[in-house]
């Protein structure tokens, strides 16, 4: 396959992704235009509305100025002046990332990986620019700079992750003294960067793509850069990053299950709200698609509820484990899942970040492979780093999931990102410190056990020589092995 062909196919993938994203809103709006308005209204009005929805789903802010007649009909405080809509419908962003992963993997299967990546991102950016230029009206104006930057960045994140799956694990595995485990003194890992780089020349490295000879100057420069930090610092940072990310993912997983259960148990309430809205068949379909795009927001809001701060659905409102205080809420049936009144056992939800952080640290502790056990200080610092990583991740997601949904009271919808990040960091950090203080995994009587090998740097004595090479391979970076397993599990074209 030639470079030009690879770039064109990648750009065509980007076109399909944009068409699907805009089409989700455009198709029901076009049907509505044909059936309810008898094509009397200019179709470009519906086109611009669909593009606006897609842009909001990618984090682009809108500025809305309602018609005076509509303002009088709605009678909403603050609707006579221009107001922003800054809440993101994260379902669209999630879809763009997932399609980007697929595009990146397809590009990685070609001889010109980065040509395909560049073609896909450039094509997506060009299409986004055309959409932004076609969307602006006097009534609704997207932020031009955000519109030109944010959608391509979201898609590019997925493409780069998909294209660099194998290389990421190989890069991490090439860093000397960074086993990705709990910090400790690993035998032979204290060598300087120069010695590690020199010894790596001609050495077989078991990365994601199987054994290969490490003669790359890129790998040597990576090892030299990594060697600037002490081994314990590098290992502790890697362990905190991995366990903190796992803790954040665990909290989101529990939150997703909770939202699913709430939708099932609040089914009657949601149906009643649908009947109250009286949107008709097409309006109900459009409303349902809008709410499906809000599902990722609800999952993040549930995580904020578990953390403690909860969410606001308007100025002066609160939905938290302590209780619920709501006024008039937006007419979205999915909001019927919000709890009402005070919850007798709402404080139990605060245990979720604590338990998830503790389990993430215990798993990290059980997988530790070191010659000399880490000190209490190293464990505590790793636990606090775990909480910091989890807090930053969930704080950023909380910031992205909230914003203004309309005029007046609706300028404040969603969680407070600073409170969410701070409390998650505190809760997960404390729990992770306790988890890392648990006893080390037992070692068998013959000296073997998890991580018990001998004869090689970072291994314990007592292992049979025949098992040393296998232990060395299994003792490679945990991130590399995890990504390798994920790659092997993906279907091949």
JSON list of N, CA and C in Angstrom, two decimals, residues 12-41:
[
{"chain": "A", "resi": 12, "resn": "UNK", "atom": "N", "xyz": [-10.58, 9.21, 4.82]},
{"chain": "A", "resi": 12, "resn": "UNK", "atom": "CA", "xyz": [-11.95, 8.72, 4.60]},
{"chain": "A", "resi": 12, "resn": "UNK", "atom": "C", "xyz": [-12.54, 8.17, 5.89]},
{"chain": "A", "resi": 13, "resn": "UNK", "atom": "N", "xyz": [-11.72, 7.52, 6.70]},
{"chain": "A", "resi": 13, "resn": "UNK", "atom": "CA", "xyz": [-12.18, 7.08, 8.03]},
{"chain": "A", "resi": 13, "resn": "UNK", "atom": "C", "xyz": [-12.63, 8.27, 8.86]},
{"chain": "A", "resi": 14, "resn": "UNK", "atom": "N", "xyz": [-11.85, 9.36, 8.81]},
{"chain": "A", "resi": 14, "resn": "UNK", "atom": "CA", "xyz": [-12.22, 10.56, 9.56]},
{"chain": "A", "resi": 14, "resn": "UNK", "atom": "C", "xyz": [-13.54, 11.13, 9.05]},
{"chain": "A", "resi": 15, "resn": "UNK", "atom": "N", "xyz": [-13.75, 11.09, 7.75]},
{"chain": "A", "resi": 15, "resn": "UNK", "atom": "CA", "xyz": [-15.02, 11.56, 7.18]},
{"chain": "A", "resi": 15, "resn": "UNK", "atom": "C", "xyz": [-16.19, 10.74, 7.70]},
{"chain": "A", "resi": 16, "resn": "UNK", "atom": "N", "xyz": [-16.01, 9.43, 7.79]},
{"chain": "A", "resi": 16, "resn": "UNK", "atom": "CA", "xyz": [-17.09, 8.56, 8.29]},
{"chain": "A", "resi": 16, "resn": "UNK", "atom": "C", "xyz": [-17.40, 8.89, 9.75]},
{"chain": "A", "resi": 17, "resn": "UNK", "atom": "N", "xyz": [-16.37, 9.12, 10.55]},
{"chain": "A", "resi": 17, "resn": "UNK", "atom": "CA", "xyz": [-16.58, 9.43, 11.97]},
{"chain": "A", "resi": 17, "resn": "UNK", "atom": "C", "xyz": [-17.35, 10.74, 12.12]},
{"chain": "A", "resi": 18, "resn": "UNK", "atom": "N", "xyz": [-16.96, 11.76, 11.36]},
{"chain": "A", "resi": 18, "resn": "UNK", "atom": "CA", "xyz": [-17.67, 13.04, 11.42]},
{"chain": "A", "resi": 18, "resn": "UNK", "atom": "C", "xyz": [-19.11, 12.88, 10.95]},
{"chain": "A", "resi": 19, "resn": "UNK", "atom": "N", "xyz": [-19.31, 12.12, 9.87]},
{"chain": "A", "resi": 19, "resn": "UNK", "atom": "CA", "xyz": [-20.66, 11.93, 9.33]},
{"chain": "A", "resi": 19, "resn": "UNK", "atom": "C", "xyz": [-21.56, 11.22, 10.35]},
{"chain": "A", "resi": 20, "resn": "UNK", "atom": "N", "xyz": [-21.03, 10.23, 11.04]},
{"chain": "A", "resi": 20, "resn": "UNK", "atom": "CA", "xyz": [-21.83, 9.52, 12.05]},
{"chain": "A", "resi": 20, "resn": "UNK", "atom": "C", "xyz": [-22.17, 10.47, 13.21]},
{"chain": "A", "resi": 21, "resn": "UNK", "atom": "N", "xyz": [-21.18, 11.25, 13.66]},
{"chain": "A", "resi": 21, "resn": "UNK", "atom": "CA", "xyz": [-21.42, 12.15, 14.78]},
{"chain": "A", "resi": 21, "resn": "UNK", "atom": "C", "xyz": [-22.48, 13.19, 14.47]},
{"chain": "A", "resi": 22, "resn": "UNK", "atom": "N", "xyz": [-22.38, 13.83, 13.31]},
{"chain": "A", "resi": 22, "resn": "UNK", "atom": "CA", "xyz": [-23.37, 14.83, 12.93]},
{"chain": "A", "resi": 22, "resn": "UNK", "atom": "C", "xyz": [-24.69, 14.17, 12.56]},
{"chain": "A", "resi": 23, "resn": "UNK", "atom": "N", "xyz": [-24.62, 12.99, 11.94]},
{"chain": "A", "resi": 23, "resn": "UNK", "atom": "CA", "xyz": [-25.84, 12.32, 11.50]},
{"chain": "A", "resi": 23, "resn": "UNK", "atom": "C", "xyz": [-26.74, 11.87, 12.63]},
{"chain": "A", "resi": 24, "resn": "UNK", "atom": "N", "xyz": [-26.17, 11.59, 13.80]},
{"chain": "A", "resi": 24, "resn": "UNK", "atom": "CA", "xyz": [-26.98, 11.18, 14.95]},
{"chain": "A", "resi": 24, "resn": "UNK", "atom": "C", "xyz": [-28.03, 12.24, 15.27]},
{"chain": "A", "resi": 25, "resn": "UNK", "atom": "N", "xyz": [-27.65, 13.50, 15.17]},
{"chain": "A", "resi": 25, "resn": "UNK", "atom": "CA", "xyz": [-28.62, 14.58, 15.41]},
{"chain": "A", "resi": 25, "resn": "UNK", "atom": "C", "xyz": [-29.33, 15.01, 14.13]},
{"chain": "A", "resi": 26, "resn": "UNK", "atom": "N", "xyz": [-28.66, 14.90, 12.99]},
{"chain": "A", "resi": 26, "resn": "UNK", "atom": "CA", "xyz": [-29.23, 15.42, 11.75]},
{"chain": "A", "resi": 26, "resn": "UNK", "atom": "C", "xyz": [-30.37, 14.56, 11.22]},
{"chain": "A", "resi": 27, "resn": "UNK", "atom": "N", "xyz": [-30.26, 13.25, 11.35]},
{"chain": "A", "resi": 27, "resn": "UNK", "atom": "CA", "xyz": [-31.30, 12.37, 10.79]},
{"chain": "A", "resi": 27, "resn": "UNK", "atom": "C", "xyz": [-32.67, 12.62, 11.42]},
{"chain": "A", "resi": 28, "resn": "UNK", "atom": "N", "xyz": [-32.81, 12.57, 12.77]},
{"chain": "A", "resi": 28, "resn": "UNK", "atom": "CA", "xyz": [-34.13, 12.85, 13.33]},
{"chain": "A", "resi": 28, "resn": "UNK", "atom": "C", "xyz": [-34.60, 14.28, 13.06]},
{"chain": "A", "resi": 29, "resn": "UNK", "atom": "N", "xyz": [-33.67, 15.23, 13.02]},
{"chain": "A", "resi": 29, "resn": "UNK", "atom": "CA", "xyz": [-34.08, 16.60, 12.73]},
{"chain": "A", "resi": 29, "resn": "UNK", "atom": "C", "xyz": [-34.56, 16.74, 11.29]},
{"chain": "A", "resi": 30, "resn": "UNK", "atom": "N", "xyz": [-33.94, 16.03, 10.37]},
{"chain": "A", "resi": 30, "resn": "UNK", "atom": "CA", "xyz": [-34.38, 16.08, 8.98]},
{"chain": "A", "resi": 30, "resn": "UNK", "atom": "C", "xyz": [-35.75, 15.43, 8.81]},
{"chain": "A", "resi": 31, "resn": "UNK", "atom": "N", "xyz": [-35.97, 14.32, 9.49]},
{"chain": "A", "resi": 31, "resn": "UNK", "atom": "CA", "xyz": [-37.30, 13.69, 9.45]},
{"chain": "A", "resi": 31, "resn": "UNK", "atom": "C", "xyz": [-38.34, 14.64, 10.04]},
{"chain": "A", "resi": 32, "resn": "UNK", "atom": "N", "xyz": [-37.99, 15.31, 11.11]},
{"chain": "A", "resi": 32, "resn": "UNK", "atom": "CA", "xyz": [-38.89, 16.29, 11.71]},
{"chain": "A", "resi": 32, "resn": "UNK", "atom": "C", "xyz": [-39.18, 17.43, 10.75]},
{"chain": "A", "resi": 33, "resn": "UNK", "atom": "N", "xyz": [-38.17, 17.88, 10.03]},
{"chain": "A", "resi": 33, "resn": "UNK", "atom": "CA", "xyz": [-38.34, 18.94, 9.03]},
{"chain": "A", "resi": 33, "resn": "UNK", "atom": "C", "xyz": [-39.29, 18.50, 7.92]},
{"chain": "A", "resi": 34, "resn": "UNK", "atom": "N", "xyz": [-39.20, 17.24, 7.51]},
{"chain": "A", "resi": 34, "resn": "UNK", "atom": "CA", "xyz": [-40.04, 16.77, 6.40]},
{"chain": "A", "resi": 34, "resn": "UNK", "atom": "C", "xyz": [-41.46, 16.46, 6.83]},
{"chain": "A", "resi": 35, "resn": "UNK", "atom": "N", "xyz": [-41.65, 15.98, 8.04]},
{"chain": "A", "resi": 35, "resn": "UNK", "atom": "CA", "xyz": [-42.98, 15.54, 8.46]},
{"chain": "A", "resi": 35, "resn": "UNK", "atom": "C", "xyz": [-43.76, 16.61, 9.22]},
{"chain": "A", "resi": 36, "resn": "UNK", "atom": "N", "xyz": [-43.10, 17.32, 10.11]},
{"chain": "A", "resi": 36, "resn": "UNK", "atom": "CA", "xyz": [-43.81, 18.29, 10.94]},
{"chain": "A", "resi": 36, "resn": "UNK", "atom": "C", "xyz": [-43.86, 19.68, 10.32]},
{"chain": "A", "resi": 37, "resn": "UNK", "atom": "N", "xyz": [-42.84, 20.04, 9.55]},
{"chain": "A", "resi": 37, "resn": "UNK", "atom": "CA", "xyz": [-42.79, 21.38, 8.96]},
{"chain": "A", "resi": 37, "resn": "UNK", "atom": "C", "xyz": [-43.05, 21.37, 7.46]},
{"chain": "A", "resi": 38, "resn": "UNK", "atom": "N", "xyz": [-43.30, 20.17, 6.90]},
{"chain": "A", "resi": 38, "resn": "UNK", "atom": "CA", "xyz": [-43.62, 20.04, 5.46]},
{"chain": "A", "resi": 38, "resn": "UNK", "atom": "C", "xyz": [-42.60, 20.74, 4.57]},
{"chain": "A", "resi": 39, "resn": "UNK", "atom": "N", "xyz": [-41.36, 20.72, 5.00]},
{"chain": "A", "resi": 39, "resn": "UNK", "atom": "CA", "xyz": [-40.24, 21.30, 4.24]},
{"chain": "A", "resi": 39, "resn": "UNK", "atom": "C", "xyz": [-40.41, 22.79, 3.98]},
{"chain": "A", "resi": 40, "resn": "UNK", "atom": "N", "xyz": [-41.24, 23.44, 4.78]},
{"chain": "A", "resi": 40, "resn": "UNK", "atom": "CA", "xyz": [-41.47, 24.87, 4.57]},
{"chain": "A", "resi": 40, "resn": "UNK", "atom": "C", "xyz": [-40.34, 25.71, 5.15]},
{"chain": "A", "resi": 41, "resn": "UNK", "atom": "N", "xyz": [-39.67, 25.18, 6.16]},
{"chain": "A", "resi": 41, "resn": "UNK", "atom": "CA", "xyz": [-38.57, 25.90, 6.79]},
{"chain": "A", "resi": 41, "resn": "UNK", "atom": "C", "xyz": [-37.27, 25.55, 6.07]}
]
